XYZ file of C-alpha atoms in Angstrom:
388
model
C -2.204 -22.229 -25.416
C -0.815 -19.595 -22.766
C -3.463 -17.784 -20.916
C -3.873 -13.957 -21.347
C -4.282 -12.131 -18.133
C -5.659 -8.592 -17.558
C -4.878 -6.465 -14.399
C -7.496 -3.879 -13.389
C -6.143 -1.151 -11.158
C -7.089 2.607 -10.536
C -3.751 3.910 -11.567
C -0.680 2.543 -13.203
C 2.619 3.826 -14.384
C 6.110 4.771 -13.712
C 5.153 8.105 -12.346
C 2.419 6.821 -10.074
C 3.157 6.687 -6.303
C 1.010 4.367 -4.179
C 1.239 0.969 -2.324
C -1.378 -0.787 -4.123
C -0.375 0.541 -7.592
C 3.173 -0.510 -7.015
C 2.068 -3.826 -5.925
C 0.070 -4.262 -9.072
C 2.964 -3.052 -11.276
C 5.447 -5.661 -9.632
C 3.077 -8.399 -9.675
C 2.113 -7.707 -13.309
C 5.762 -7.897 -14.302
C 6.769 -10.836 -12.141
C 3.746 -12.846 -13.575
C 5.302 -12.490 -17.066
C 7.293 -15.482 -16.237
C 4.209 -17.598 -16.300
C 1.829 -15.664 -18.754
C 3.815 -13.944 -21.597
C 0.833 -11.763 -22.450
C -0.342 -9.475 -19.647
C -2.549 -6.385 -20.027
C -3.442 -3.588 -17.643
C -6.614 -1.533 -17.777
C -6.455 1.524 -15.733
C -7.122 5.407 -15.924
C -5.285 8.363 -17.189
C -4.769 9.663 -13.693
C -1.414 10.009 -11.861
C -2.753 11.909 -8.713
C -5.260 10.072 -6.464
C -6.351 13.220 -4.877
C -7.695 14.824 -8.106
C -7.853 11.957 -10.471
C -6.904 14.545 -13.362
C -6.201 13.006 -16.710
C -2.554 13.447 -17.073
C -1.510 10.574 -19.401
C -2.022 11.412 -23.291
C -1.662 8.085 -24.725
C -4.473 5.551 -24.733
C -2.131 2.640 -24.763
C 1.531 1.977 -24.095
C 3.787 -0.729 -23.179
C 5.761 -0.600 -19.864
C 8.357 -3.120 -18.958
C 6.709 -5.863 -21.114
C 3.129 -4.949 -19.880
C 0.558 -3.764 -22.304
C -1.368 -0.744 -20.685
C -4.817 0.537 -21.691
C -5.627 3.826 -20.298
C -9.158 5.279 -20.068
C -10.100 8.966 -19.099
C -11.856 9.952 -15.795
C -15.110 11.573 -16.660
C -14.519 14.273 -13.830
C -11.874 15.098 -11.355
C -12.649 14.771 -7.582
C -14.285 17.649 -6.035
C -12.711 17.517 -2.566
C -15.543 19.486 -0.762
C -18.233 17.351 -2.350
C -16.276 14.162 -1.309
C -15.388 15.234 2.139
C -19.241 16.100 2.870
C -20.540 12.599 1.828
C -17.448 10.800 3.327
C -17.899 12.552 6.706
C -21.497 11.272 6.697
C -20.379 7.858 5.899
C -17.889 7.832 8.842
C -20.485 9.291 11.174
C -24.021 7.926 10.489
C -23.533 5.668 7.470
C -25.063 6.021 3.962
C -28.162 4.790 2.198
C -27.531 2.485 -0.951
C -28.139 5.417 -3.180
C -25.831 7.433 -1.367
C -23.294 4.736 -1.258
C -23.169 4.914 -5.124
C -22.871 8.465 -5.081
C -19.838 8.097 -2.649
C -18.169 5.836 -5.103
C -18.561 8.237 -8.014
C -17.442 11.206 -5.943
C -14.413 9.379 -4.552
C -13.203 8.422 -8.019
C -11.754 7.559 -10.155
C -14.974 7.536 -12.122
C -14.316 6.045 -15.589
C -17.334 4.519 -17.555
C -15.196 3.988 -20.631
C -12.986 1.789 -18.487
C -15.795 -0.226 -17.474
C -17.106 -0.380 -21.188
C -13.768 -1.757 -22.081
C -14.063 -4.660 -19.552
C -17.582 -5.364 -20.649
C -16.848 -5.542 -24.461
C -13.460 -7.488 -23.951
C -14.550 -9.929 -21.448
C -13.924 -12.817 -23.864
C -10.410 -11.805 -24.746
C -8.975 -12.572 -21.356
C -8.666 -15.858 -19.405
C -8.602 -14.173 -16.017
C -9.027 -10.675 -14.529
C -6.977 -9.584 -11.522
C -8.660 -6.520 -9.668
C -6.760 -4.374 -7.171
C -8.258 -2.522 -4.099
C -11.727 -3.059 -3.038
C -13.083 0.442 -2.645
C -12.692 1.916 -6.034
C -15.024 2.325 -8.931
C -13.079 0.100 -11.461
C -13.105 -2.921 -8.895
C -16.557 -2.385 -7.572
C -18.341 -2.334 -10.906
C -15.663 -4.114 -12.974
C -15.937 -7.446 -10.932
C -19.794 -7.433 -11.676
C -18.953 -7.697 -15.494
C -16.452 -10.543 -15.308
C -17.325 -12.393 -12.038
C -16.602 -15.669 -13.406
C -13.031 -14.812 -14.499
C -12.193 -12.550 -11.551
C -9.452 -12.697 -8.972
C -9.330 -9.918 -6.420
C -6.480 -8.702 -4.292
C -8.605 -6.419 -1.959
C -5.838 -4.695 0.091
C -8.484 -4.275 2.881
C -8.291 -2.961 6.509
C -10.862 -1.983 8.923
C -12.197 1.307 7.946
C -15.633 3.119 7.269
C -15.599 2.000 3.621
C -15.580 -1.716 4.686
C -18.918 -1.217 6.418
C -20.724 -0.277 3.227
C -22.906 -2.676 1.223
C -21.890 -1.544 -2.138
C -18.623 -3.472 -1.798
C -20.205 -6.815 -0.970
C -19.960 -8.242 -4.455
C -16.188 -7.563 -4.457
C -15.871 -10.310 -1.811
C -18.858 -12.637 -2.755
C -18.658 -12.766 -6.523
C -15.153 -13.445 -7.625
C -13.746 -16.780 -8.330
C -10.744 -16.263 -6.219
C -9.256 -13.875 -3.580
C -5.592 -13.363 -2.800
C -5.040 -11.976 0.637
C -1.920 -10.056 1.643
C -1.815 -11.239 5.334
C -3.689 -13.508 7.708
C -4.953 -10.559 9.498
C -6.741 -9.248 6.323
C -8.124 -12.773 5.634
C -9.720 -12.771 9.161
C -11.197 -9.508 8.710
C -12.890 -10.312 5.475
C -14.002 -13.709 6.143
C -15.449 -12.960 9.667
C -17.702 -10.468 7.747
C -18.568 -12.328 4.644
C -18.154 -15.935 5.562
C -16.770 -16.435 2.280
C -14.012 -19.065 3.031
C -15.558 -21.371 0.605
C -14.129 -19.027 -2.250
C -10.586 -20.406 -3.380
C -7.964 -18.121 -1.857
C -4.454 -17.882 -0.816
C -2.452 -15.703 1.693
C 0.592 -14.031 0.168
C 0.044 -11.680 -2.933
C 3.199 -9.763 -3.014
C 6.898 -10.197 -2.857
C 9.755 -7.926 -1.626
C 12.917 -7.706 -3.793
C 16.147 -6.563 -2.068
C 17.817 -4.011 -4.173
C 21.342 -4.523 -5.371
C 24.381 -2.264 -4.521
C 22.866 -0.833 -1.361
C 25.374 1.610 0.140
C 24.257 3.446 3.429
C 27.328 5.646 3.387
C 26.541 7.046 0.035
C 23.113 8.238 1.242
C 24.821 9.816 4.444
C 27.434 11.652 2.275
C 24.930 12.649 -0.410
C 22.501 14.296 2.119
C 24.894 15.334 4.862
C 23.062 13.081 7.309
C 24.407 10.722 10.051
C 22.108 9.841 12.965
C 18.628 9.674 11.877
C 15.384 7.581 11.805
C 13.155 7.420 8.519
C 9.654 7.368 7.459
C 8.864 6.400 3.759
C 5.582 6.709 2.151
C 2.771 9.271 1.588
C 3.325 12.101 4.116
C -0.286 12.254 5.177
C -2.851 12.631 8.043
C -4.331 9.085 6.857
C -0.957 7.542 7.518
C -0.783 9.147 11.093
C 2.106 11.292 10.156
C 0.914 14.184 12.175
C 1.085 11.980 15.258
C 4.612 10.875 14.390
C 5.657 14.567 14.229
C 4.162 15.131 17.611
C 5.738 12.118 19.101
C 9.259 12.810 17.602
C 9.099 16.482 18.789
C 8.143 15.163 22.270
C 10.907 12.455 22.128
C 13.537 15.262 21.303
C 12.175 17.373 24.117
C 12.383 14.613 26.723
C 15.510 12.698 25.934
C 19.063 13.849 25.018
C 19.244 11.835 21.836
C 20.454 13.993 18.904
C 18.614 12.188 16.331
C 16.905 13.564 13.032
C 13.684 12.390 11.448
C 13.900 11.999 7.623
C 10.828 11.723 5.490
C 10.661 10.231 1.991
C 7.526 10.638 0.015
C 4.825 12.769 -1.456
C 4.002 15.499 0.980
C 0.212 15.931 1.563
C 0.182 17.821 4.952
C 2.545 20.367 6.374
C 5.758 19.196 7.981
C 6.939 21.031 10.988
C 9.799 23.541 10.087
C 12.501 22.155 12.315
C 16.070 21.572 11.641
C 15.756 17.944 12.877
C 12.813 17.100 10.650
C 14.104 16.652 6.975
C 11.469 16.083 4.118
C 13.267 14.851 1.037
C 10.206 14.342 -1.152
C 10.404 11.835 -3.911
C 13.795 10.122 -4.175
C 15.189 7.517 -6.540
C 14.865 3.754 -5.626
C 18.586 3.834 -5.023
C 18.434 6.693 -2.688
C 15.422 5.193 -0.935
C 17.210 1.858 -0.451
C 20.478 3.448 0.771
C 18.569 5.730 3.082
C 16.590 2.902 4.756
C 19.873 0.815 5.203
C 21.547 3.765 6.853
C 18.774 4.720 9.257
C 18.973 4.026 12.986
C 15.340 2.777 12.701
C 12.380 2.948 10.332
C 9.010 4.193 11.930
C 5.483 3.221 10.469
C 2.971 5.336 12.337
C 0.131 4.279 10.215
C -2.943 2.746 11.865
C -4.599 1.590 8.505
C -2.510 -0.987 6.734
C -3.433 -4.130 4.931
C 0.356 -5.055 4.226
C 2.744 -2.022 4.608
C 5.498 -2.551 1.842
C 7.529 0.170 3.712
C 7.738 -1.961 6.848
C 8.835 -4.847 4.947
C 11.289 -3.085 2.887
C 12.780 -1.627 6.179
C 12.954 -5.195 7.636
C 14.573 -6.601 4.635
C 17.126 -3.852 4.281
C 18.245 -4.039 8.088
C 16.805 -1.259 9.574
C 15.158 -1.916 13.064
C 11.388 -1.260 12.674
C 9.009 0.303 15.059
C 5.353 0.368 14.137
C 1.794 1.633 15.334
C 0.495 -1.629 17.264
C -3.042 -0.349 16.888
C -2.840 -1.660 13.405
C -3.534 -5.456 13.511
C -1.425 -6.005 10.428
C 1.586 -4.182 11.599
C 1.368 -5.656 15.061
C 1.086 -9.215 13.266
C 4.446 -8.737 11.521
C 6.192 -7.775 14.902
C 4.682 -10.852 16.538
C 5.293 -13.380 13.596
C 8.715 -12.157 12.857
C 10.024 -11.367 16.156
C 11.912 -8.781 14.204
C 9.906 -5.386 14.939
C 8.570 -3.668 17.781
C 5.261 -1.940 18.207
C 3.853 1.000 20.286
C 0.332 1.949 21.357
C 0.939 5.328 22.886
C 3.586 7.880 23.260
C 5.417 6.521 26.327
C 5.842 3.071 24.594
C 7.181 4.971 21.437
C 9.766 6.761 23.653
C 10.824 3.647 25.557
C 11.132 1.376 22.552
C 12.732 4.050 20.246
C 15.321 4.632 23.102
C 15.978 0.922 23.278
C 16.613 0.733 19.667
C 18.913 3.693 19.525
C 20.860 2.384 22.699
C 20.889 -1.268 22.770
C 22.928 -2.639 19.718
C 22.408 -6.176 20.832
C 18.545 -5.594 20.545
C 18.913 -3.837 17.180
C 21.115 -6.387 15.769
C 18.509 -9.121 16.668
C 15.715 -7.018 15.118
C 17.692 -6.825 12.017
C 18.507 -10.516 11.603
C 14.938 -11.660 12.553
C 13.285 -9.059 10.410
C 15.424 -9.923 7.409
C 14.766 -13.646 7.766
C 11.030 -13.065 8.135
C 10.664 -11.170 4.831
C 13.011 -13.463 2.820
C 11.017 -16.497 3.905
C 7.495 -15.117 3.561
C 7.713 -12.529 0.654
C 9.749 -14.442 -2.000
C 8.580 -13.435 -5.366
C 8.745 -17.072 -6.785
C 6.367 -18.280 -4.043
C 4.052 -15.256 -4.776
C 3.954 -16.020 -8.463
C 3.002 -19.706 -7.670
C 0.236 -18.622 -5.298
C -1.494 -16.493 -8.010
C -1.003 -18.699 -10.886
C -2.383 -21.702 -8.829
C -5.615 -19.733 -8.313
C -5.621 -18.724 -11.960
C -5.109 -22.326 -13.189
C -7.632 -23.660 -10.729
């Protein structure tokens, strides 16, 4: 009899924008090839900043996946969360304060937890996404003997708390996105005895990618691109400074194009264009048309944007202060990394003016993604853990 699988993730839906949430959706849909009945347990929130209940229906089916939605009990009060989060980052929290931090961070949904508790016997396996949110931290305690966690972890203050310990010590299996994430977690918890795999997501190359179509639609020619949330946590403020300094110090007539939800202000300049949300087609066309894709974030557990850039043939330049991004560069020989402004300037200038280098980055980057992030291989990785 085919197994029945339940994914648990903080947000889920076609309207949701977020790396881990997109990861969960894509994996769930690809796992249908092995497990014909897959459910998702999630909240009614779309926005991760407020966690406001925006979905009305308690259940719906999306691309063959049965989705159960539960309300958040309250929205995130940013002033309260920032206060306790600042204390976490400066001096740390007591165990009681850590529990308060989890609730204030959100999404706080006791009814979601109640569903997991009451329906434990209905599912053969639970796949939890993202280590630092309420549904994962408390949900794993309820179904540890059936739990597989995809933690999407990087080195940050939240990873120092004790309230997350059960996420890494109780589950039956762990699926890491990268070797760097695996080393980070196992060095802290010494949990290498828990069955695990490295490789939990695939990258699919879109069909009918036409760079010229994007250039004509938006009236753009020479540009570099950033895709993802436009936020300080993604180091976008530094990217703006670096780009403006690059334009000031060089003669390169290049523009910076941004795609994604804008959280922080974007400089009002003719050479910085923020497009907001765009269609998947425009996103693929734009990446393929770019002279380079820049990933300035210092906190990544995988970076789908980086891998998409490599697959679509954009020379990629990343923040080398992020171990995962630096690892992609070294393992692929298909991307470059900087650690300060002068390296950023030198390497971007090389990409823009050395076609031989750019072509080498394109070829190596594309090969790296195709060989390591194939969905068939990923589905086998996860299903092997479930079957074992």
